[in-house]
Structures are given as structure tokens and as C-alpha cells.
Coordinates of C-alpha atoms in Angstrom, one line a residue:
X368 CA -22.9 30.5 8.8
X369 CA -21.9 29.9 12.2
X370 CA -24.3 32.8 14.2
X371 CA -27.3 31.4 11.8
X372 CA -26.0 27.5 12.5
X373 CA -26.2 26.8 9.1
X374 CA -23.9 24.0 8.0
X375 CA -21.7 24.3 5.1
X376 CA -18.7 24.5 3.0
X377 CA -16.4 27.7 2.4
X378 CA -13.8 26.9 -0.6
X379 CA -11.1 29.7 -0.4
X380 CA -9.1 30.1 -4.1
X381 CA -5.1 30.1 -3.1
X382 CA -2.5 29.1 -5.3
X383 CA 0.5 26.8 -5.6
X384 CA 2.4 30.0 -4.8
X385 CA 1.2 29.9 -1.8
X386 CA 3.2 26.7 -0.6
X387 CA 6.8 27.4 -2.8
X388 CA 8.2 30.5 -4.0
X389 CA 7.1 32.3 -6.9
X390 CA 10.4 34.4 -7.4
X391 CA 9.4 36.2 -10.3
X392 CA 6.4 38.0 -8.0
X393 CA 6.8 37.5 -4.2
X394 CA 4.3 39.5 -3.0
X395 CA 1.5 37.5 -4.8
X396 CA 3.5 34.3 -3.3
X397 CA 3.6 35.6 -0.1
X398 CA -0.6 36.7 0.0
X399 CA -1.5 33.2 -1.3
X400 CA 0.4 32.0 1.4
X401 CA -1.2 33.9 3.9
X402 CA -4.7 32.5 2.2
X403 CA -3.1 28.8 2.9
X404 CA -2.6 29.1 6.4
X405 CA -5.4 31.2 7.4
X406 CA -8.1 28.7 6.6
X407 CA -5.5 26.0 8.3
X408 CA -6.0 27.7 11.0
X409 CA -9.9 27.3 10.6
X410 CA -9.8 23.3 10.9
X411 CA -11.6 24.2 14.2
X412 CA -14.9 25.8 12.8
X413 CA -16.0 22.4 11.6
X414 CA -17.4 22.1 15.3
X415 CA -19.9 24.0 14.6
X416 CA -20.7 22.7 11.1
X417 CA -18.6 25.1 9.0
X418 CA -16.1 23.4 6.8
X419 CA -13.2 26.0 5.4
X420 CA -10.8 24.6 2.9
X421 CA -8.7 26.1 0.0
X422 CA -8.0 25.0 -3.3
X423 CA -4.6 25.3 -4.7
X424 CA -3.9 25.1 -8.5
X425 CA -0.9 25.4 -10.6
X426 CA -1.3 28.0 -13.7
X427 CA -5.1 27.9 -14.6
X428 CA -5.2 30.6 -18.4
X429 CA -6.2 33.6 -16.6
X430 CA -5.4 37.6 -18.1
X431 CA -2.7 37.6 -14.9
X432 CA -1.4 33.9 -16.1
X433 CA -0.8 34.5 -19.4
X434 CA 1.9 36.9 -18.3
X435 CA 4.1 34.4 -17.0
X436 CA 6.9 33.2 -19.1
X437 CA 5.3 30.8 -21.0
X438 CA 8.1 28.3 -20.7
X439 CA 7.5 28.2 -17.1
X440 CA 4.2 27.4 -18.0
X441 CA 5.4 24.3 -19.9
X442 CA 7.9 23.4 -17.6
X443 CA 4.7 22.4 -15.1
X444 CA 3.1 20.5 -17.5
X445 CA 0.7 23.2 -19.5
X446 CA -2.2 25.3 -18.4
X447 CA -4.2 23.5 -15.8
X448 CA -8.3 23.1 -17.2
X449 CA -11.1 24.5 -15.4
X450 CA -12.7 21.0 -15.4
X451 CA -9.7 20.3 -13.3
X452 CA -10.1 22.9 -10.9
X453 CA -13.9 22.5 -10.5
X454 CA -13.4 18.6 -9.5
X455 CA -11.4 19.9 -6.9
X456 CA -13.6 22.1 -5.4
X457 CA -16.1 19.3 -5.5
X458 CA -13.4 16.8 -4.0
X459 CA -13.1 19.2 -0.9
X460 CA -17.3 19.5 -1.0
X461 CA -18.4 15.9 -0.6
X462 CA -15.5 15.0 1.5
X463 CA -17.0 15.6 4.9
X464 CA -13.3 14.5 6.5
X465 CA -12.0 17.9 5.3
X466 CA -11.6 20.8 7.1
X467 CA -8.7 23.2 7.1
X468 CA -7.5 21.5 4.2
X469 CA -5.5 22.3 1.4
X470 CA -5.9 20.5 -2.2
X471 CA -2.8 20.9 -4.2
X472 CA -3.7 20.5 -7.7
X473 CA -0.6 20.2 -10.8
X474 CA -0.5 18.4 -14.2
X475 CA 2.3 16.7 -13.1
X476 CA 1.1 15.4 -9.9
X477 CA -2.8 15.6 -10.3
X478 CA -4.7 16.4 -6.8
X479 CA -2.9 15.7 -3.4
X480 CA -3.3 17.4 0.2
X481 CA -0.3 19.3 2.0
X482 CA 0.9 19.0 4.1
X483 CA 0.9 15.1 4.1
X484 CA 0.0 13.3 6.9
X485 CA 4.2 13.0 7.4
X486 CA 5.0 16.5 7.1
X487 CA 1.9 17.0 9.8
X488 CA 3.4 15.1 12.7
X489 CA 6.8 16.9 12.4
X490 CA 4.9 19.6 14.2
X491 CA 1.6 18.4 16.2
X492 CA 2.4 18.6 19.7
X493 CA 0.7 15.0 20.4
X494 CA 3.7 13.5 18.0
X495 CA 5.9 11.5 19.6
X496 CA 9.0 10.0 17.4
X497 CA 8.9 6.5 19.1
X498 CA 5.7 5.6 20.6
X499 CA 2.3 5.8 19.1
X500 CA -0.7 5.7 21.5
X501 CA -2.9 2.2 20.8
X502 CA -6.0 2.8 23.4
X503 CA -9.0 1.2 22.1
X504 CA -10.1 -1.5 24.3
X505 CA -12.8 -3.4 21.7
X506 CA -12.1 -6.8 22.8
X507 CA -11.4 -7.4 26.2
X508 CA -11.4 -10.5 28.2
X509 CA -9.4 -12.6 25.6
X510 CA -8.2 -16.2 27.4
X511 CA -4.5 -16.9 27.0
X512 CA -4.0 -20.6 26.7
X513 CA -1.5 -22.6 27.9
X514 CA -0.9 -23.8 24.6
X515 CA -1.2 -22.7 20.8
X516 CA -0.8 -24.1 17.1
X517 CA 1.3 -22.7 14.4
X518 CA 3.0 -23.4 11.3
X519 CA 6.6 -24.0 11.6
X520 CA 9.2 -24.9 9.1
X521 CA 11.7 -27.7 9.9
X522 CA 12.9 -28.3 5.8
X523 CA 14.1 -25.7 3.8
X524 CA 11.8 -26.2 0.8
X525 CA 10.3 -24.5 -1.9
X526 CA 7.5 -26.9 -1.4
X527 CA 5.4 -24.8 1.4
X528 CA 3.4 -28.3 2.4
X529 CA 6.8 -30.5 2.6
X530 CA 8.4 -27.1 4.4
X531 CA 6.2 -26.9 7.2
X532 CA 3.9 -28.5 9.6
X533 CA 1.5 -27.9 12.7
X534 CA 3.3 -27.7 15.7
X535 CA 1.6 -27.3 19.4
X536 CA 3.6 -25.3 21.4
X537 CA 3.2 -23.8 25.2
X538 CA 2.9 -20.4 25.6
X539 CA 6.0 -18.4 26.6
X540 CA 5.4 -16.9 30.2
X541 CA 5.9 -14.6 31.9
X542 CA 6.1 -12.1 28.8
X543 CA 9.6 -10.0 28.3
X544 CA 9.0 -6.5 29.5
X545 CA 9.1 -5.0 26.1
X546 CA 7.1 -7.5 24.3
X547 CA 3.8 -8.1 23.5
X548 CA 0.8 -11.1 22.7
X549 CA -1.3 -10.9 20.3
X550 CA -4.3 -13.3 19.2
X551 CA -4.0 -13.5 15.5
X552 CA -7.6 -13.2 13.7
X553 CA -6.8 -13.2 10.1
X554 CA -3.1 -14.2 8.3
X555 CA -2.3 -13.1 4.9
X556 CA -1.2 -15.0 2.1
X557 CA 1.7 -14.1 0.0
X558 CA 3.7 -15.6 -2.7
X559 CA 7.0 -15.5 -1.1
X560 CA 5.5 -18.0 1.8
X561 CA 7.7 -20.5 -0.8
X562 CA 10.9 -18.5 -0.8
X563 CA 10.4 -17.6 2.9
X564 CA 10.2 -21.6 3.5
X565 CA 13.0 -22.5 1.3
X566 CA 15.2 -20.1 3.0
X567 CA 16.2 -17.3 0.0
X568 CA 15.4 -15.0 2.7
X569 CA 18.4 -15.5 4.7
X570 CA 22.0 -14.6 4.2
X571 CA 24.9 -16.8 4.6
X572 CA 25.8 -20.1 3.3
X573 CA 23.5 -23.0 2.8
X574 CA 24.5 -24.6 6.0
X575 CA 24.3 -21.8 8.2
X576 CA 20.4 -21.2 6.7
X577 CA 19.9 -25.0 7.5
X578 CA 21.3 -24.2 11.2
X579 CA 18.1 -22.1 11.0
X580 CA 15.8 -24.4 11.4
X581 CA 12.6 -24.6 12.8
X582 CA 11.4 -21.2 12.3
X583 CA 7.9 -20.0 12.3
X584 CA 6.2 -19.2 9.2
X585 CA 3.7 -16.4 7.8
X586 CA 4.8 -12.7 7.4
X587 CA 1.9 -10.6 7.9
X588 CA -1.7 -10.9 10.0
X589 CA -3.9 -8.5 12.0
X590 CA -5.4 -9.0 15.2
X591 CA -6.3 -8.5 19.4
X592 CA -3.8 -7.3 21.8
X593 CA -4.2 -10.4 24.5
X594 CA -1.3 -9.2 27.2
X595 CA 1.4 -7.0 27.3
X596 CA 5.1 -6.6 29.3
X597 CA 5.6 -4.5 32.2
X598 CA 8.1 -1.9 29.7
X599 CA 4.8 -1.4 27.6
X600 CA 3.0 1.6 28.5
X601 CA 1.5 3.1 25.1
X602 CA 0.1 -0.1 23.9
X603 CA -3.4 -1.8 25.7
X604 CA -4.5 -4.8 26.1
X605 CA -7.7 -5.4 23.6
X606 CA -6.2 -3.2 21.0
X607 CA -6.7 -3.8 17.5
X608 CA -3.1 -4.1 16.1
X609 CA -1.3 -4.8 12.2
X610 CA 2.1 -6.8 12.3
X611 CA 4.4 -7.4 9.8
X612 CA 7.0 -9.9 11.3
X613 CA 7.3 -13.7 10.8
X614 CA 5.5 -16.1 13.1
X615 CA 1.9 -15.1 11.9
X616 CA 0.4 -18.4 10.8
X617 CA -0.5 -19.1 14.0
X618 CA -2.9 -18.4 17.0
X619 CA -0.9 -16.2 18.9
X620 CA 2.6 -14.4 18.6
X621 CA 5.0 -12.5 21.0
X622 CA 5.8 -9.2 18.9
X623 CA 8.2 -6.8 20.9
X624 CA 5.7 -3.5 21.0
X625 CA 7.8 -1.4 18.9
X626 CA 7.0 -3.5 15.7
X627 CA 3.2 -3.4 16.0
X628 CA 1.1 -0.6 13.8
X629 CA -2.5 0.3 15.1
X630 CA -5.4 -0.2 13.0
X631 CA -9.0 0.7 13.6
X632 CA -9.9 -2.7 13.0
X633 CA -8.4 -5.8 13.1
X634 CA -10.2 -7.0 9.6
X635 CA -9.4 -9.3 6.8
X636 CA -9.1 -5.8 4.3
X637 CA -6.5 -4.8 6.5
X638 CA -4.3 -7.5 6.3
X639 CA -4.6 -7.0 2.2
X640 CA -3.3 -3.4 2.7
X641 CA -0.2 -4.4 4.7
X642 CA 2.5 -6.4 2.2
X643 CA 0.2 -6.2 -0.4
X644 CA -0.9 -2.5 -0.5
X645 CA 2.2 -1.1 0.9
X646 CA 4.5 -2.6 -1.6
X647 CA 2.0 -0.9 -4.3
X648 CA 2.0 2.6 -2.4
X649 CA 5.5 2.9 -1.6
X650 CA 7.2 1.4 -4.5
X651 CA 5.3 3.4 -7.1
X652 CA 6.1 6.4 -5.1
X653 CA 9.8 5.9 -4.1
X654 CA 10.3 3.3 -6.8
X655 CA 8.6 4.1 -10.2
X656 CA 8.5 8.0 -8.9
X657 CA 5.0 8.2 -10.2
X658 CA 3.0 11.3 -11.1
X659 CA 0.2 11.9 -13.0
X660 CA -0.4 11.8 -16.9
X661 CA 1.5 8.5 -17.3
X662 CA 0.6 5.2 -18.8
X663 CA 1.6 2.7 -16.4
X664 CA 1.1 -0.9 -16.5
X665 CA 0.8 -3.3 -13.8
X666 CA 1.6 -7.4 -14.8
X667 CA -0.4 -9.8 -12.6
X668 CA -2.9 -6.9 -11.5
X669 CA -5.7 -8.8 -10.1
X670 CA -4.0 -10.4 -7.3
X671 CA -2.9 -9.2 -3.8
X672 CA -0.7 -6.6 -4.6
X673 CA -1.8 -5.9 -8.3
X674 CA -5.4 -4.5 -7.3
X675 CA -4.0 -1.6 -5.1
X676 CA -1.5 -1.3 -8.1
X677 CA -3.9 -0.1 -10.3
X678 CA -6.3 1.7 -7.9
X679 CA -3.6 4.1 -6.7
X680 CA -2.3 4.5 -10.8
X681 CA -5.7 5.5 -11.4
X682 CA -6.4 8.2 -8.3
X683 CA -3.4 9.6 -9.3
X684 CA -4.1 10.4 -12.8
X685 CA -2.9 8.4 -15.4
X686 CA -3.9 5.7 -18.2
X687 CA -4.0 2.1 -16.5
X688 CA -3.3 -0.9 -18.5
X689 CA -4.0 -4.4 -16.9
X690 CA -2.6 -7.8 -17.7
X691 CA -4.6 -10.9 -16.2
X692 CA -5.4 -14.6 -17.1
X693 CA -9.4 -15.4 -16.7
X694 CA -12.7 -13.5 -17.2
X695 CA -13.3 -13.0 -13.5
X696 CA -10.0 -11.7 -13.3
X697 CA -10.7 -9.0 -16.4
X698 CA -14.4 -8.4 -14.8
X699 CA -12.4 -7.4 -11.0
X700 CA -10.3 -5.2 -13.1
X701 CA -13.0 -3.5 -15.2
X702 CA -14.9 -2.6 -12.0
X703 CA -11.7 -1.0 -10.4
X704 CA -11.3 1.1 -13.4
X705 CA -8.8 0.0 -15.8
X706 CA -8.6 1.7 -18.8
X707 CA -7.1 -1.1 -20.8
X708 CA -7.7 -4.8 -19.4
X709 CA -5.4 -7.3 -21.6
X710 CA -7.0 -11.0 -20.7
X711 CA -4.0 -13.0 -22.0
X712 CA -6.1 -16.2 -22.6
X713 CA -7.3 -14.0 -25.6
X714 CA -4.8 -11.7 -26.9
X715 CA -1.2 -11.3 -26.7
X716 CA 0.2 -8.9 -23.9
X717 CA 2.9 -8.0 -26.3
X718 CA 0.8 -7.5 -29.4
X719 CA -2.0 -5.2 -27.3
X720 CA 1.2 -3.1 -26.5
X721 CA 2.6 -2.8 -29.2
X722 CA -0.4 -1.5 -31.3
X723 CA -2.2 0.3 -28.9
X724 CA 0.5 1.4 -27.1
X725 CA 3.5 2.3 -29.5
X726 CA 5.6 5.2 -27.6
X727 CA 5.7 2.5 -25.0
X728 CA 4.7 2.6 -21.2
X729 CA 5.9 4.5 -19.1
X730 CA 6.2 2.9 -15.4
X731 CA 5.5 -0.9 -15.2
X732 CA 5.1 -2.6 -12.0
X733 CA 6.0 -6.4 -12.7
X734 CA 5.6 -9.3 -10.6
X735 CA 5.6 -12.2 -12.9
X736 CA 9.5 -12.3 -14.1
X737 CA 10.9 -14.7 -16.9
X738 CA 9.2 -14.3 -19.9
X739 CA 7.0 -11.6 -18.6
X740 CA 9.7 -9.0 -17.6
X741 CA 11.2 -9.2 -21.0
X742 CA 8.0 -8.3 -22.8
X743 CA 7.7 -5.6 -19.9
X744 CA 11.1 -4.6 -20.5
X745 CA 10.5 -4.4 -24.5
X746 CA 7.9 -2.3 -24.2
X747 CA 9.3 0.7 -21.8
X748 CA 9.1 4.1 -23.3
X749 CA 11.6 6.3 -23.4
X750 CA 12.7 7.6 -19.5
X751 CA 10.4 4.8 -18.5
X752 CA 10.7 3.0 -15.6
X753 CA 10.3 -1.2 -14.2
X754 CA 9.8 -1.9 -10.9
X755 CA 10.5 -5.5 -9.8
X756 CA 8.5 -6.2 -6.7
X757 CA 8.7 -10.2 -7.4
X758 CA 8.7 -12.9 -10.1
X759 CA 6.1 -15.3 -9.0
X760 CA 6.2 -17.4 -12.2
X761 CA 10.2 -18.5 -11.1
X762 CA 9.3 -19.6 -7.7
X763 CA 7.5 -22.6 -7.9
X764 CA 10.5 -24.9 -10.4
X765 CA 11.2 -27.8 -9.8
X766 CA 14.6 -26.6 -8.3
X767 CA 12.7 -24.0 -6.5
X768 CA 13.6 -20.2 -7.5
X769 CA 16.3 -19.9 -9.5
X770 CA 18.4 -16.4 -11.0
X771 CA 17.9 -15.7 -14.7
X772 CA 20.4 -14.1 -17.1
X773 CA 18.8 -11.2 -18.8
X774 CA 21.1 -10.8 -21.9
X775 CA 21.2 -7.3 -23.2
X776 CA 19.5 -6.0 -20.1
X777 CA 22.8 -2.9 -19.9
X778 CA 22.3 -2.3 -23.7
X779 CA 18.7 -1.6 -23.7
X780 CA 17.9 0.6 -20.6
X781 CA 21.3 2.9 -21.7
X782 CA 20.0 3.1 -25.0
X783 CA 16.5 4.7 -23.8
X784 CA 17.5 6.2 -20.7
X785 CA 14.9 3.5 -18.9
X786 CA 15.4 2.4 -15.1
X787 CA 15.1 -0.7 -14.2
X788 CA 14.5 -0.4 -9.9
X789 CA 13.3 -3.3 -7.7
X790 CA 11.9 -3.0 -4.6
X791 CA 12.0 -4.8 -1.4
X792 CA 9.1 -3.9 1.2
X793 CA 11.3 -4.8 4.3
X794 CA 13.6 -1.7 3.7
X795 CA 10.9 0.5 4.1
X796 CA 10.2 -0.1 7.4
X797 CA 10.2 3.7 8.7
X798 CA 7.3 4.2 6.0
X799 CA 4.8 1.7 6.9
X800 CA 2.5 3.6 9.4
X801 CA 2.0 6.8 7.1
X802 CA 0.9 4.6 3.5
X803 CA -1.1 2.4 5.8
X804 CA -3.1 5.4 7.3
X805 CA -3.0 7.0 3.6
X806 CA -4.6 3.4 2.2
X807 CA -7.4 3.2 5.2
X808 CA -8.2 6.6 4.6
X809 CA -8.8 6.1 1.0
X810 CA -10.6 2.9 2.0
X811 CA -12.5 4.7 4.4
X812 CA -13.8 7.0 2.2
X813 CA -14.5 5.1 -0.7
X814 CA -12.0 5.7 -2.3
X815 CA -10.1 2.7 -2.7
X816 CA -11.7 -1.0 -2.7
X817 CA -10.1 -4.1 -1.0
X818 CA -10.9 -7.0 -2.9
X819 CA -10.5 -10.2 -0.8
X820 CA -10.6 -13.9 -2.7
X821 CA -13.7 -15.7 -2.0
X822 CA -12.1 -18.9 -1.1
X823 CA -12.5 -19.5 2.9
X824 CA -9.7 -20.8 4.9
X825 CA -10.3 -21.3 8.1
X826 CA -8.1 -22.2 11.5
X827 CA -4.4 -22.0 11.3
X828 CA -3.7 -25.7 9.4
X829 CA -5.6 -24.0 6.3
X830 CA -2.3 -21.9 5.9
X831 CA -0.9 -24.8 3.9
X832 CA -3.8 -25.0 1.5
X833 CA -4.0 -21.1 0.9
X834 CA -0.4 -20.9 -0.2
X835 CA -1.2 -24.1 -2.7
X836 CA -4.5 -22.2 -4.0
X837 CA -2.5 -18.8 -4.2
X838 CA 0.3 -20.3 -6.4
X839 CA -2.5 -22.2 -8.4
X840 CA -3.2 -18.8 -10.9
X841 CA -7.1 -19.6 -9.1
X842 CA -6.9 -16.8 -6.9
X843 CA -9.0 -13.4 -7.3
X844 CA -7.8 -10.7 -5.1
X845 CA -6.4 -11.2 -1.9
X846 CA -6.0 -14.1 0.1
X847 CA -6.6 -14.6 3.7
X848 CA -6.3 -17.2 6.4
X849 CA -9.0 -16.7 8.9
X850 CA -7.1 -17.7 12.0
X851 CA -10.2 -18.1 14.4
X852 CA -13.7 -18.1 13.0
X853 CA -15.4 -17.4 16.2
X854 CA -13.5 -14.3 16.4
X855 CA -14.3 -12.8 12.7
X856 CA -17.9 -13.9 13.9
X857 CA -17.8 -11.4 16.9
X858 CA -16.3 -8.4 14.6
X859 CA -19.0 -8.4 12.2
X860 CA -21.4 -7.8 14.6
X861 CA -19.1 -4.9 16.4

């Protein structure tokens, strides 16, 4: 292929031998192996147009397979189908990203690469621990003003709009050495804004939150690198850049470098993979332990977080059931492929489950609370497990958020073996930068859509009004605050 330059793709047949022992028969293990990092070590041919990848599978009901101990067999789920194995061989086909790459196919965990993109950087010699290179100058010549707005909150409230106002501040200058500014182009929304602003976020007394006060709001945005300190080597100015620390309702923030993440581009689908989408892809992965072959329900699923929720369920091989209140909300999850879309302004959640669904589900990522987790928690199968990444229906009271009592709640998970595990994004810190690449990539590729509310708010005041709409029940998808309009005009032209 490569003497005749005729493009193509070479699909070598290895096995998931190759990549762990196979003590019953370590020569077979140990030639598979050999299979797996041979065309690794071909990545380079797709210079020239020739694309080398192998294909992996668990037991697929071959003469040689059937001599395996069939409990082994069993053990891994069953004989994998040759349906299976031929969409991955198409999988590695049209996806003109892969070369050298190894599909991993199993019942239990339905297709994945190895090594992932983690393992990878534990031995490329461009990885460096600390410091990740951000070099792409895009948007040079960005004006730093003397002064900027932002939304700031001076009363702990529960109330975003009594919370906060719109303060005009002067720009910090010089910059500290290990610090850096960046204009903010779009600011995401998030139900917690509320708890955020009425200071459930903070430890201590009451008194000592209140000695808080102001503090800047917004927790997540994307945008242009616009100066940096003298300490900062790896990071230039124009940049696009992802940052996930309070102060983002505003026009610009001082971020110390370390806590930035580079992105290809700093655009409004972005910003929905950052709280949003890495809550889905971490917690179901560290969280609900997800594989493939599951039923898994997701409870709020066409908001923010919900949508990746269900995508990710879906690429990874299982039965998706969706709860949601509205027809444009059921139509959204239809057209991200839900199996089972439960519109609740027409049939009960808890009757759907119950008949359709009688062995019960098994992983369940909630955000609602109150009434919602207990139906959730009702209807967990055996071994199952809940994730509690929020309760958005508890944080609007008239008190503001307060604990429930959830009466029983030992009795019934020891009776069944269940797990109930929440999960809080801001301990996960260290895994941010690998599920963000992993969710661009998907995006990328066309894998995964972003779906972003059509409601426009624009300039930084609009904050206010975006948290109001969000906690309305209105909202379809993400919601963004477009920081500077003239800005999102210059990247769709780019």
C-alpha cells in the first residue's frame, strides 16, 4: 500500500490476551501481545496514508474458544457476537483519527481504546507531570481595560438576584508572577449558582461564612488568554483556555496558571462539557462504576448535565431510560437516543418503572432529590447503584436548601446490596483534563452532541436572568451566558 500510494486501512485480529494474562495458555497471550504492540508501533504509517489498527475481543465461539472452561467464559459476560466484532472493525474503518490503535472489545465493558489517553502520558516523552504546553496564539491583540464588570455577592442568599449585584472594579496590575488574565467569552450556568450564593459551599459557622463576604460569583467559563505573569512560561498570551474556579461571571479574571485547562476553542459547547459533562463522565465512571449491558436511568436528563448523562450510557452499551417534564424536552432526548423517554406531564415515572422495568435499574444518576430520589431509590435493582450529583428541586425553598431525613434509607440498600454514592465534581480535580479531552474527542468526531438552550444571554448583567430561567424547569440543554458578543461574533468566522 505504501510503494503503490494507495491509501487504506489494515485491521490486525489480536486478542484481549494480548493486553492481560491468559494463564491457562501463555504462549497464545504472549503472540497476541506481540500482535498489540507491533501495529502500535505502526501509528507512523499513517503519513503516508496507511492506517494499521488491531481489534481486540474477548471470547468470540471459535473451535479454539470452545475449549476454554466454560465458566471462564461466563465469568466475562458470555460469548462475544460476531455482529459485535464486525462494528468494531468498522469503528476503527471510518474513524480516520485512528492509527496504531487498539479497540478493546468485552460484554462487560463494550468497546474502549487502550491504552487510554491517561495510561499514554505515563510514558510519551513530551509528558510533563505539571505543566501542559498552551501555544495557540488565535486571538491576539486583546485590550486590557482599566476597569471590568462582574457579579459579586455581598448577601448570603439563596435568592441569586437579592445575592448579587454588578460591581465595576479596576483591574489588578501589575499581575502576580504565577497568575494569569483571561477575557471571559462565554460563562456557564449551573444550578448550584443558588447554593454557591447562599454560602452552603463554605465550611465553618454561619458568621464566619458571613465574614466572607463579597465574593465573586460563577464557577465555570471559557475564554482568551489576555496577559500572563513573569513565572508563566508554558501558557501564551491569545490562548484559548477552560477554567473552573469562582469569579467567572464577569469580563475578565486573574486565574493562577496552574488551574487553567487548554481547549481548542474557547466555545459556548465547551463550557457545557466542563461542570456539566465532567460530572456525567467521571461520576458514572468512578461513581456508578458503569459498564456495559446495564439499564441505567438518568432523572432530570435533558438539562446541562443530564444530556451527557445519557449520551455516554448509551456509547457505552446499555438500555437508557429518561425522565423529563415537556415535549421539547422528550423530542431532545429521543434525538440523543434514549431508549425509554418517560415525559412525566404524561405518565408516572414510578408506574413506567415499575411495569416496564420490574428487576429494577441498575445505576441511576439523580439530580432532582426529595420525592424524586425516593422513587429512584425504590426502584434500584439488586447490586444497583444511585449517584447523587445534586437535588435541584430542594434548592430553591423558601428557607433556601434544606437536609431531608430519608427514613429507612440503611434498611433498604442492606437489604439489596444497593449503593447509594454521591459525588462532588471539585474532588476530582486531578481528572479534569483527561474526561475533557475524552468528551471533545467524542464531540469532535461526532460522536457526542452538545446541546446548548436557545435562550440568548448576553453581557455579564444577564448572569442574573440565566440563573432565574435555569431554575424556572424552561431550560433545554445547557445554559450559557455570552460574556461579550463581539467576541462570539469574531469566533464564528475563525
Amino acid at each position: 500500500m505504501r510503494s503503490l500510494k494507495k491509501p487504506g486501512v489494515i485491521i490486525n485480529i489480536g486478542s484481549a490476551a494480548g493486553l492481560y494474562p491468559m494463564y491457562a495458555d501463555p504462549i497464545y497471550s504472549g503472540t497476541k501481545g506481540g500482535v498489540v504492540m507491533f501495529t502500535r508501533s505502526l501509528a507512523p504509517l499513517k503519513r503516508h496514508g496507511v492506517r494499521v489498527n488491531v481489534l481486540c475481543p474477548e471470547f468470540v465461539q471459535t473451535n479454539m474458544a470452545e475449549q476454554i472452561n466454560r465458566k471462564i467464559v461466563d465469568a466475562t459476560g458470555g460469548f462475544m457476537k460476531m455482529e459485535e466484532i464486525i462494528n468494531g472493525a468498522f469503528e476503527l474503518i471510518k474513524d480516520e483519527s485512528k492509527a496504531g490503535a487498539c479497540l478493546w472489545i468485552t460484554k462487560r465493558r463494550g468497546m474502549e481504546y487502550w491504552p487510554t489517553s491517561e495510561e499514554q502520558r505515563k510514558y510519551l516523552l513530551n509528558y510533563t507531570k505539571s505543566k501542559r504546553t498552551i501555544t495557540k496564539n488565535a486571538f491576539p491583540g486583546i485590550q486590557i481595560p482599566e476597569f471590568f464588570e462582574k457579579i459579586v455577592v455581598h448577601t448570603l442568599s439563596h435568592n441569586f438576584r437579592n445575592a448579587t449585584r454588578l460591581d465595576r472594579v479596576r483591574l489588578r496590575l501589575p499581575i502576580e508572577p504565577q497568575n494569569v488574565l483571561v477575557k471571559i467569552i462565554y460563562a456557564g450556568v449551573n444550578a448550584s449558582d443558588v447554593n454557591y450564593s447562599s454560602g452552603r459551599y463554605f465550611s465553618g459557622s454561619a458568621k464566619e461564612t458571613a465574614a466572607r463576604l463579597p465574593f465573586d460569583a460563577g464557577f465555570e467559563a471559557v475564554g482568551i488568554v489576555a496577559s500572563v505573569g513573569d513565572a508563566v512560561s508554558h501558557i501564551k498570551v491569545g490562548s484559548p483556555v477552560a477554567l473552573m474556579t469562582f469569579g467567572s461571571y464577569a469580563e475578565f479574571t486573574l486565574v493562577p496558571a496552574k488551574h487553567l485547562l487548554p481547549v481548542p476553542r474557547p466555545d459556548p459547547e465547551v463550557v457545557a462539557m466542563l461542570t456539566s459533562g465532567l460530572t456525567a463522565s467521571i461520576s458514572l465512571e468512578k461513581a456508578g462504576q458503569m459498564t456495559s449491558g446495564q439499564v441505567v436511568l438518568v432523572t432530570a436528563a435533558a438539562g446541562g448535565t443530564g444530556q451527557f448523562a445519557v449520551q455516554l450510557a448509551k456509547l457505552a452499551g446499555n438500555k437508557v431510560v429518561a425522565t423529563c417534564g415537556g415535549e421539547s424536552k422528550a423530542a431532545l432526548l429521543a434525538s440523543l437516543g434514549v431508549d425509554r423517554v418517560i415525559n412525566y406531564q404524561h405518565e408516572k415515572i414510578k408506574d413506567v418503572l415499575k411495569k416496564e422495568f420490574p428487576r429494577g435499574v441498575d445505576i441511576i444518576y439523580e439530580s432532582v432529590g426529595g420525592e424524586m430520589f425516593d422513587l429512584c431509590l425504590n426502584a434500584l435493582a439488586v447490586h444497583g447503584r444511585l449517584v447523587v450529583i445534586g437535588m435541584i428541586s430542594q434548592y430553591q425553598g423558601e428557607e433556601g436548601w434544606k437536609p431531608k431525613n430519608y427514613t429507612g434509607l440503611c434498611e433498604k440498600i442492606l437489604a439489596k446490596s444497593q449503593t447509594v454514592a454521591g459525588f462532588f465534581l471539585v474532588q476530582h480535580a486531578h481528572m479534569w483534563q483527561d474526561h475533557l479531552d475524552k468528551l471533545f474527542e467524542l464531540y469532535a468526531s461526532g460522536k457526542l452532541k452538545v446541546s446548548l438552550d436557545p435562550k440568548k444571554f448576553l453581557g455579564v448583567a444577564s448572569a442574573v436572568d440565566a440563573v432565574e430561567y435555569l431554575h424556572s424547569g424552561k431550560s433545554v440543554g445547557k445554559v450559557v451566558v455570552c460574556i461579550d458578543p463581539s467576541y462570539s461574533q469574531t469566533l464564528a468566522k475563525l
